[in-house]
Amino acid sequence: MTGSPVSPERPLRRDAERNRQRILDAARDVFAEQGLRGSHDEIARRAGVGVGTVYRRFPDKEQLIDALFEDRVAEIAELAHAALALDDPWEGLVLFLVRGQELQSGDRGLKELILGADGGHARVERARAEISPLVEQLLERGQAAGVVRADVTITDLPLIQFALGAIVDATHATAPET
């Protein structure tokens, strides 16, 4: 036979692409609710496809996480740009911190990726490389305007978000809007 191997760049059939999107949508929900421990079985159930279909599209969970994480990183970067576009440096920093916390509170998987101990993964390093300079600008603008203390550093901001996230988690059952 003289046929060439199938190219991984070949577009998916319409039904295959539809299943792929259903899998991604289901995975987004599962990871948001359960964190990264969500299983292929649960994702398949929610997507309405067989678990074999999930494994065919995403042989391991890391590939599935990568596919979803890139969209969330872009969303956070857009948020940082929007915060930088505000005239008031304090309002910009607060917008970024509050909206960033809302994203993390609504998505356990995102929170685990961003704040987890497993920060050595390439995906997290790429995200930090993209977002950190923007957050540094937000912080520096606030300090230059005198609305943020001079001794606050970029490494303080994840700790602030971690602390706020712990409060949100602890009060979720009694005060879900915290």
PDB file of N, CA and C in Angstrom, residues 128-162:
ATOM      1  N   ARG A 128       2.157  31.657  34.034  1.00  0.00           N
ATOM      2  CA  ARG A 128       2.804  32.675  34.871  1.00  0.00           C
ATOM      3  C   ARG A 128       3.633  33.633  34.031  1.00  0.00           C
ATOM      4  N   ALA A 129       4.319  33.114  33.020  1.00  0.00           N
ATOM      5  CA  ALA A 129       5.137  33.967  32.151  1.00  0.00           C
ATOM      6  C   ALA A 129       4.272  34.972  31.396  1.00  0.00           C
ATOM      7  N   GLU A 130       3.067  34.579  31.061  1.00  0.00           N
ATOM      8  CA  GLU A 130       2.158  35.479  30.350  1.00  0.00           C
ATOM      9  C   GLU A 130       1.473  36.468  31.287  1.00  0.00           C
ATOM     10  N   ILE A 131       1.048  36.005  32.440  1.00  0.00           N
ATOM     11  CA  ILE A 131       0.213  36.828  33.320  1.00  0.00           C
ATOM     12  C   ILE A 131       1.029  37.656  34.316  1.00  0.00           C
ATOM     13  N   SER A 132       2.109  37.132  34.826  1.00  0.00           N
ATOM     14  CA  SER A 132       2.883  37.832  35.867  1.00  0.00           C
ATOM     15  C   SER A 132       3.315  39.242  35.470  1.00  0.00           C
ATOM     16  N   PRO A 133       3.821  39.461  34.256  1.00  0.00           N
ATOM     17  CA  PRO A 133       4.197  40.832  33.907  1.00  0.00           C
ATOM     18  C   PRO A 133       3.021  41.808  33.950  1.00  0.00           C
ATOM     19  N   LEU A 134       1.846  41.329  33.598  1.00  0.00           N
ATOM     20  CA  LEU A 134       0.655  42.181  33.641  1.00  0.00           C
ATOM     21  C   LEU A 134       0.285  42.517  35.085  1.00  0.00           C
ATOM     22  N   VAL A 135       0.355  41.511  35.948  1.00  0.00           N
ATOM     23  CA  VAL A 135       0.025  41.728  37.355  1.00  0.00           C
ATOM     24  C   VAL A 135       1.079  42.641  38.000  1.00  0.00           C
ATOM     25  N   GLU A 136       2.324  42.476  37.615  1.00  0.00           N
ATOM     26  CA  GLU A 136       3.375  43.368  38.126  1.00  0.00           C
ATOM     27  C   GLU A 136       3.078  44.809  37.743  1.00  0.00           C
ATOM     28  N   GLN A 137       2.614  45.022  36.523  1.00  0.00           N
ATOM     29  CA  GLN A 137       2.243  46.379  36.095  1.00  0.00           C
ATOM     30  C   GLN A 137       1.113  46.933  36.949  1.00  0.00           C
ATOM     31  N   LEU A 138       0.120  46.084  37.224  1.00  0.00           N
ATOM     32  CA  LEU A 138      -0.989  46.515  38.078  1.00  0.00           C
ATOM     33  C   LEU A 138      -0.482  46.933  39.451  1.00  0.00           C
ATOM     34  N   LEU A 139       0.377  46.114  40.026  1.00  0.00           N
ATOM     35  CA  LEU A 139       0.931  46.400  41.344  1.00  0.00           C
ATOM     36  C   LEU A 139       1.788  47.670  41.316  1.00  0.00           C
ATOM     37  N   GLU A 140       2.658  47.786  40.339  1.00  0.00           N
ATOM     38  CA  GLU A 140       3.531  48.961  40.239  1.00  0.00           C
ATOM     39  C   GLU A 140       2.734  50.236  40.023  1.00  0.00           C
ATOM     40  N   ARG A 141       1.677  50.163  39.229  1.00  0.00           N
ATOM     41  CA  ARG A 141       0.807  51.341  39.035  1.00  0.00           C
ATOM     42  C   ARG A 141       0.189  51.773  40.360  1.00  0.00           C
ATOM     43  N   GLY A 142      -0.287  50.790  41.121  1.00  0.00           N
ATOM     44  CA  GLY A 142      -0.885  51.100  42.417  1.00  0.00           C
ATOM     45  C   GLY A 142       0.124  51.699  43.374  1.00  0.00           C
ATOM     46  N   GLN A 143       1.335  51.173  43.379  1.00  0.00           N
ATOM     47  CA  GLN A 143       2.375  51.709  44.258  1.00  0.00           C
ATOM     48  C   GLN A 143       2.788  53.106  43.822  1.00  0.00           C
ATOM     49  N   ALA A 144       2.924  53.332  42.533  1.00  0.00           N
ATOM     50  CA  ALA A 144       3.302  54.657  42.026  1.00  0.00           C
ATOM     51  C   ALA A 144       2.246  55.703  42.353  1.00  0.00           C
ATOM     52  N   ALA A 145       0.985  55.291  42.379  1.00  0.00           N
ATOM     53  CA  ALA A 145      -0.111  56.209  42.704  1.00  0.00           C
ATOM     54  C   ALA A 145      -0.290  56.370  44.211  1.00  0.00           C
ATOM     55  N   GLY A 146       0.436  55.579  44.989  1.00  0.00           N
ATOM     56  CA  GLY A 146       0.335  55.678  46.445  1.00  0.00           C
ATOM     57  C   GLY A 146      -0.877  54.979  47.039  1.00  0.00           C
ATOM     58  N   VAL A 147      -1.531  54.099  46.274  1.00  0.00           N
ATOM     59  CA  VAL A 147      -2.716  53.412  46.794  1.00  0.00           C
ATOM     60  C   VAL A 147      -2.409  51.988  47.246  1.00  0.00           C
ATOM     61  N   VAL A 148      -1.174  51.536  47.005  1.00  0.00           N
ATOM     62  CA  VAL A 148      -0.715  50.228  47.462  1.00  0.00           C
ATOM     63  C   VAL A 148       0.603  50.461  48.188  1.00  0.00           C
ATOM     64  N   ARG A 149       0.752  49.819  49.328  1.00  0.00           N
ATOM     65  CA  ARG A 149       1.990  49.980  50.108  1.00  0.00           C
ATOM     66  C   ARG A 149       3.219  49.597  49.285  1.00  0.00           C
ATOM     67  N   ALA A 150       4.293  50.277  49.515  1.00  0.00           N
ATOM     68  CA  ALA A 150       5.533  50.041  48.770  1.00  0.00           C
ATOM     69  C   ALA A 150       6.147  48.682  49.078  1.00  0.00           C
ATOM     70  N   ASP A 151       5.846  48.125  50.235  1.00  0.00           N
ATOM     71  CA  ASP A 151       6.468  46.838  50.595  1.00  0.00           C
ATOM     72  C   ASP A 151       5.674  45.615  50.119  1.00  0.00           C
ATOM     73  N   VAL A 152       4.569  45.822  49.426  1.00  0.00           N
ATOM     74  CA  VAL A 152       3.829  44.715  48.847  1.00  0.00           C
ATOM     75  C   VAL A 152       4.592  44.251  47.609  1.00  0.00           C
ATOM     76  N   THR A 153       4.795  42.930  47.494  1.00  0.00           N
ATOM     77  CA  THR A 153       5.516  42.389  46.340  1.00  0.00           C
ATOM     78  C   THR A 153       4.591  41.507  45.517  1.00  0.00           C
ATOM     79  N   ILE A 154       5.047  41.179  44.334  1.00  0.00           N
ATOM     80  CA  ILE A 154       4.260  40.329  43.431  1.00  0.00           C
ATOM     81  C   ILE A 154       3.970  38.974  44.063  1.00  0.00           C
ATOM     82  N   THR A 155       4.862  38.490  44.907  1.00  0.00           N
ATOM     83  CA  THR A 155       4.632  37.187  45.540  1.00  0.00           C
ATOM     84  C   THR A 155       3.584  37.257  46.647  1.00  0.00           C
ATOM     85  N   ASP A 156       3.249  38.448  47.097  1.00  0.00           N
ATOM     86  CA  ASP A 156       2.187  38.595  48.093  1.00  0.00           C
ATOM     87  C   ASP A 156       0.798  38.356  47.493  1.00  0.00           C
ATOM     88  N   LEU A 157       0.634  38.660  46.228  1.00  0.00           N
ATOM     89  CA  LEU A 157      -0.695  38.587  45.622  1.00  0.00           C
ATOM     90  C   LEU A 157      -1.254  37.162  45.563  1.00  0.00           C
ATOM     91  N   PRO A 158      -0.478  36.145  45.172  1.00  0.00           N
ATOM     92  CA  PRO A 158      -1.041  34.784  45.233  1.00  0.00           C
ATOM     93  C   PRO A 158      -1.392  34.369  46.663  1.00  0.00           C
ATOM     94  N   LEU A 159      -0.608  34.835  47.641  1.00  0.00           N
ATOM     95  CA  LEU A 159      -0.924  34.513  49.034  1.00  0.00           C
ATOM     96  C   LEU A 159      -2.245  35.150  49.460  1.00  0.00           C
ATOM     97  N   ILE A 160      -2.473  36.359  48.996  1.00  0.00           N
ATOM     98  CA  ILE A 160      -3.745  37.038  49.282  1.00  0.00           C
ATOM     99  C   ILE A 160      -4.888  36.236  48.659  1.00  0.00           C
ATOM    100  N   GLN A 161      -4.708  35.812  47.413  1.00  0.00           N
ATOM    101  CA  GLN A 161      -5.757  35.042  46.756  1.00  0.00           C
ATOM    102  C   GLN A 161      -5.959  33.687  47.427  1.00  0.00           C
ATOM    103  N   PHE A 162      -4.885  33.079  47.863  1.00  0.00           N
ATOM    104  CA  PHE A 162      -4.988  31.804  48.574  1.00  0.00           C
ATOM    105  C   PHE A 162      -5.803  31.980  49.855  1.00  0.00           C
TER     106      PHE A 162
END
